Amino acid sequence: MSQNLFPDTPFLHGLTYMPGFALGEEAELVRVVLAVVKAAPFRRMKTPGGKEMSAAMTNCGVTGWVSDAKGYRYARRDPLSGEPWPEMPDIFRSLAARAAAVGGFAGFVPDVALINRYEPGAKMTLHQDVDEQDFSAPIVSVSLGLPAFFLWGGPRRTDKPARLFLESGDVLVWGGAARKFFHGVAPVKQGVHRLTGAARLNLTFRQAL
Ligand code: MD3
Ligand code: FE
């Protein structure tokens, strides 16, 4: 199932919501995340302003998103180990391509999966994803574990965000105008999920290079 949540709202064009699209693969996806994390552990990165982010992150693929005092960017090596990021698992590439095709982006080949882990209380403030080279490629997001309210703004930081409740197995595809909109995640509530324990995981598949 997929749907345009807000067909009459030009601000929201480009977003395809696929509730439960990854439900049949949840357990395998979580296992694969744990394998990635063995080679490239979750870490809380610092913003250029010096604040530690509340979500912990890692990456797999030929590049990875990093943040430190020098800024936000993609880097081919994990700064913690100096090694290349773990390879993108086949199930990641396949799920991203299948979801993107449903959203109208046949042929999507992600070169990175950014993996975010939110423990209860963790959040992500409103931001844009603008460190990728080619904004004509979509971003595919997959939620696993504890639920959270996703905050969906507009082209300006001051646009009042809508709230969308995301649960484990939900997939979204962001393309077109939506690709550059402000978005964030409200603080994750306390809870325990059968697959992830007290955590929400979010995978974002990107073409960064
Ligand atoms: C809309 N992650 O990693 S996923 C991020 O739940 C990020 O961890 C959130 O925002 C999370 O950058 C939200 C949904 C998402 C991801 C990327 C987008 C929405 C997006 C890029 C452009 C527009
Ligand atoms: Fe983002």
Tab-separated table of C-alpha atoms and ligand atoms in Angstrom:
chain	number	residue	atom	x	y	z
A	1	MET	CA	0.000	0.000	0.000
A	2	SER	CA	1.213	3.518	-0.666
A	3	GLN	CA	-0.464	6.863	-0.721
A	4	ASN	CA	0.088	10.531	-1.183
A	5	LEU	CA	-0.854	11.717	2.307
A	6	PHE	CA	-1.661	15.261	1.276
A	7	PRO	CA	-2.644	15.242	-2.405
A	8	ASP	CA	-4.012	18.802	-2.406
A	9	THR	CA	-1.147	20.453	-0.554
A	10	PRO	CA	1.606	21.605	-2.894
A	11	PHE	CA	4.033	21.815	0.063
A	12	LEU	CA	3.845	18.087	0.536
A	13	HIS	CA	4.185	16.969	-3.061
A	14	GLY	CA	6.948	14.451	-3.479
A	15	LEU	CA	6.308	12.432	-0.318
A	16	THR	CA	5.113	8.824	-0.595
A	17	TYR	CA	4.043	7.138	2.646
A	18	MET	CA	4.128	3.325	2.707
A	19	PRO	CA	2.936	2.168	6.109
A	20	GLY	CA	4.180	-1.328	6.884
A	21	PHE	CA	6.061	-1.709	3.581
A	22	ALA	CA	9.042	-3.326	5.390
A	23	LEU	CA	7.055	-5.310	7.980
A	24	GLY	CA	8.019	-8.678	6.478
A	25	GLU	CA	11.722	-7.757	6.638
A	26	GLU	CA	11.917	-6.028	10.027
A	27	ALA	CA	13.706	-8.793	11.908
A	28	GLU	CA	16.286	-9.323	9.149
A	29	LEU	CA	16.875	-5.574	8.841
A	30	VAL	CA	17.571	-5.297	12.575
A	31	ARG	CA	20.002	-8.259	12.388
A	32	VAL	CA	21.820	-6.596	9.516
A	33	VAL	CA	22.040	-3.299	11.428
A	34	LEU	CA	23.658	-5.171	14.330
A	35	ALA	CA	26.234	-6.634	11.928
A	36	VAL	CA	27.064	-3.164	10.544
A	37	VAL	CA	27.373	-1.781	14.058
A	38	LYS	CA	29.970	-4.420	14.969
A	39	ALA	CA	32.327	-2.882	12.395
A	40	ALA	CA	31.187	0.753	12.689
A	41	PRO	CA	29.639	1.367	16.113
A	42	PHE	CA	26.913	3.890	16.826
A	43	ARG	CA	28.353	7.178	18.039
A	44	ARG	CA	26.896	10.533	18.996
A	45	MET	CA	28.438	13.057	16.636
A	46	LYS	CA	29.032	16.704	17.482
A	47	THR	CA	27.416	19.506	15.551
A	48	PRO	CA	29.694	22.218	14.114
A	49	GLY	CA	28.465	24.323	17.059
A	50	GLY	CA	29.969	21.786	19.485
A	51	LYS	CA	26.763	20.161	20.800
A	52	GLU	CA	26.487	16.381	20.972
A	53	MET	CA	23.484	15.128	19.004
A	54	SER	CA	21.015	13.033	20.990
A	55	ALA	CA	20.626	10.430	18.234
A	56	ALA	CA	23.576	8.056	17.757
A	57	MET	CA	24.605	7.359	14.152
A	58	THR	CA	26.608	5.128	11.879
A	59	ASN	CA	26.727	4.428	8.129
A	60	CYS	CA	27.272	1.741	5.573
A	61	GLY	CA	27.997	2.069	1.873
A	62	VAL	CA	30.785	3.694	-0.129
A	63	THR	CA	30.478	6.904	1.875
A	64	GLY	CA	28.945	8.060	5.154
A	65	TRP	CA	27.459	11.199	6.660
A	66	VAL	CA	29.578	12.728	9.409
A	67	SER	CA	29.460	15.836	11.566
A	68	ASP	CA	32.149	17.425	13.726
A	69	ALA	CA	33.631	20.829	14.505
A	70	LYS	CA	34.591	21.159	10.825
A	71	GLY	CA	30.991	20.792	9.630
A	72	TYR	CA	28.579	18.352	8.015
A	73	ARG	CA	29.813	16.284	5.073
A	74	TYR	CA	30.117	12.854	3.496
A	75	ALA	CA	33.349	10.944	4.111
A	76	ARG	CA	34.527	7.676	2.553
A	77	ARG	CA	36.073	6.460	5.810
A	78	ASP	CA	34.742	6.090	9.321
A	79	PRO	CA	36.589	8.753	11.345
A	80	LEU	CA	36.528	6.450	14.406
A	81	SER	CA	38.484	3.627	12.760
A	82	GLY	CA	40.035	5.236	9.695
A	83	GLU	CA	38.592	2.314	7.709
A	84	PRO	CA	36.046	2.438	4.874
A	85	TRP	CA	32.438	2.140	6.097
A	86	PRO	CA	30.974	-1.402	6.044
A	87	GLU	CA	29.554	-2.462	2.688
A	88	MET	CA	25.902	-1.803	1.979
A	89	PRO	CA	24.071	-5.115	2.652
A	90	ASP	CA	22.055	-6.494	-0.293
A	91	ILE	CA	18.784	-6.374	1.649
A	92	PHE	CA	19.294	-2.618	2.178
A	93	ARG	CA	19.932	-1.901	-1.493
A	94	SER	CA	17.009	-4.072	-2.536
A	95	LEU	CA	14.509	-2.569	-0.095
A	96	ALA	CA	15.548	0.980	-1.017
A	97	ALA	CA	15.164	0.261	-4.735
A	98	ARG	CA	11.755	-1.423	-4.311
A	99	ALA	CA	10.426	1.431	-2.180
A	100	ALA	CA	11.820	4.135	-4.463
A	101	ALA	CA	10.180	2.456	-7.468
A	102	VAL	CA	6.782	2.592	-5.732
A	103	GLY	CA	7.424	6.283	-5.069
A	104	GLY	CA	8.123	6.932	-8.750
A	105	PHE	CA	11.924	6.692	-8.677
A	106	ALA	CA	12.697	3.506	-10.580
A	107	GLY	CA	16.429	2.798	-10.803
A	108	PHE	CA	17.364	4.355	-7.449
A	109	VAL	CA	20.785	3.065	-6.353
A	110	PRO	CA	21.735	4.349	-2.885
A	111	ASP	CA	25.431	4.757	-2.146
A	112	VAL	CA	24.944	5.246	1.591
A	113	ALA	CA	22.622	4.150	4.366
A	114	LEU	CA	22.761	6.505	7.353
A	115	ILE	CA	21.556	4.616	10.429
A	116	ASN	CA	20.153	6.636	13.354
A	117	ARG	CA	19.472	5.206	16.811
A	118	TYR	CA	17.143	7.083	19.156
A	119	GLU	CA	16.950	6.009	22.772
A	120	PRO	CA	13.981	7.363	24.770
A	121	GLY	CA	14.266	11.153	24.971
A	122	ALA	CA	16.425	11.454	21.848
A	123	LYS	CA	15.166	13.729	19.055
A	124	MET	CA	16.256	15.436	15.884
A	125	THR	CA	15.673	19.158	15.521
A	126	LEU	CA	14.259	20.587	12.286
A	127	HIS	CA	16.849	20.541	9.516
A	128	GLN	CA	17.291	20.099	5.763
A	129	ASP	CA	19.301	17.317	4.132
A	130	VAL	CA	21.471	19.284	1.716
A	131	ASP	CA	24.896	17.619	1.893
A	132	GLU	CA	24.160	15.350	-1.082
A	133	GLN	CA	25.324	16.321	-4.571
A	134	ASP	CA	22.232	15.599	-6.646
A	135	PHE	CA	18.832	16.547	-5.242
A	136	SER	CA	17.010	14.826	-8.098
A	137	ALA	CA	17.685	11.502	-6.321
A	138	PRO	CA	15.119	10.633	-3.633
A	139	ILE	CA	15.762	9.671	-0.015
A	140	VAL	CA	14.126	6.485	1.277
A	141	SER	CA	13.543	6.188	5.028
A	142	VAL	CA	12.733	3.029	7.004
A	143	SER	CA	11.626	3.080	10.652
A	144	LEU	CA	12.311	0.147	12.998
A	145	GLY	CA	11.580	-0.417	16.675
A	146	LEU	CA	9.943	2.157	18.936
A	147	PRO	CA	7.583	4.605	17.225
A	148	ALA	CA	8.045	8.374	17.021
A	149	PHE	CA	6.355	11.467	15.702
A	150	PHE	CA	8.065	12.656	12.556
A	151	LEU	CA	7.915	16.432	12.086
A	152	TRP	CA	7.274	17.494	8.537
A	153	GLY	CA	7.835	21.174	7.784
A	154	GLY	CA	8.104	23.126	4.564
A	155	PRO	CA	10.705	24.983	2.542
A	156	ARG	CA	11.308	27.513	5.342
A	157	ARG	CA	12.487	26.731	8.863
A	158	THR	CA	9.546	28.735	10.216
A	159	ASP	CA	6.894	26.657	8.381
A	160	LYS	CA	4.817	24.974	11.088
A	161	PRO	CA	5.490	21.225	10.919
A	162	ALA	CA	2.801	18.556	10.559
A	163	ARG	CA	3.209	15.462	12.766
A	164	LEU	CA	3.222	11.952	11.302
A	165	PHE	CA	3.333	8.927	13.640
A	166	LEU	CA	5.957	6.497	12.313
A	167	GLU	CA	5.964	2.873	13.420
A	168	SER	CA	8.274	-0.072	12.869
A	169	GLY	CA	8.154	-1.203	9.235
A	170	ASP	CA	6.946	2.142	7.848
A	171	VAL	CA	8.756	3.405	4.756
A	172	LEU	CA	8.727	6.878	3.187
A	173	VAL	CA	10.119	8.137	-0.097
A	174	TRP	CA	11.030	11.816	-0.417
A	175	GLY	CA	11.597	13.304	-3.818
A	176	GLY	CA	10.824	16.368	-5.865
A	177	ALA	CA	10.013	19.503	-3.871
A	178	ALA	CA	9.783	17.504	-0.614
A	179	ARG	CA	13.435	16.565	-0.888
A	180	LYS	CA	14.620	19.916	0.509
A	181	PHE	CA	11.942	20.494	3.130
A	182	PHE	CA	12.688	20.961	6.809
A	183	HIS	CA	11.989	17.905	8.943
A	184	GLY	CA	12.793	16.428	12.339
A	185	VAL	CA	11.802	13.881	14.973
A	186	ALA	CA	10.007	14.629	18.270
A	187	PRO	CA	11.553	13.144	21.442
A	188	VAL	CA	11.074	9.353	21.442
A	189	LYS	CA	8.861	8.135	24.282
A	190	GLN	CA	9.919	5.465	26.779
A	191	GLY	CA	9.114	1.933	25.670
A	192	VAL	CA	10.460	-1.471	24.776
A	193	HIS	CA	10.163	-2.970	21.297
A	194	ARG	CA	10.492	-6.716	20.677
A	195	LEU	CA	13.190	-6.242	18.019
A	196	THR	CA	15.175	-3.231	19.206
A	197	GLY	CA	14.544	-2.954	22.954
A	198	ALA	CA	14.404	0.637	24.188
A	199	ALA	CA	15.326	2.204	20.859
A	200	ARG	CA	14.050	3.492	17.556
A	201	LEU	CA	16.202	2.878	14.491
A	202	ASN	CA	15.879	4.844	11.291
A	203	LEU	CA	17.619	3.969	8.046
A	204	THR	CA	17.915	6.650	5.364
A	205	PHE	CA	19.079	5.507	1.962
A	206	ARG	CA	20.720	8.245	-0.044
A	207	GLN	CA	22.582	8.882	-3.222
A	208	ALA	CA	25.182	11.279	-1.843
A	209	LEU	CA	27.887	11.242	-4.550
B	1	MD3	C1	12.620	14.636	4.220
B	1	MD3	N1	16.217	11.280	9.924
B	1	MD3	O1	18.727	11.245	9.050
B	1	MD3	S1	13.693	10.059	8.428
B	1	MD3	C2	18.060	12.262	8.799
B	1	MD3	O2	13.746	9.536	11.652
B	1	MD3	C3	16.675	12.348	9.303
B	1	MD3	O3	15.892	9.545	11.800
B	1	MD3	C4	14.911	11.246	10.550
B	1	MD3	O4	16.059	13.341	9.133
B	1	MD3	C5	14.839	10.009	11.389
B	1	MD3	O5	18.478	13.209	8.131
B	1	MD3	C6	13.820	11.360	9.575
B	1	MD3	C7	12.741	10.840	7.219
B	1	MD3	C8	13.451	11.778	6.310
B	1	MD3	C9	14.761	11.603	5.983
B	1	MD3	C10	15.357	12.427	5.068
B	1	MD3	C11	14.634	13.450	4.470
B	1	MD3	C12	12.752	12.786	5.747
B	1	MD3	C13	13.323	13.623	4.818
B	1	MD3	C14	15.210	14.303	3.510
B	1	MD3	C15	14.481	15.273	2.929
B	1	MD3	C16	13.175	15.463	3.276
B	2	FE	FE	17.098	14.595	7.646
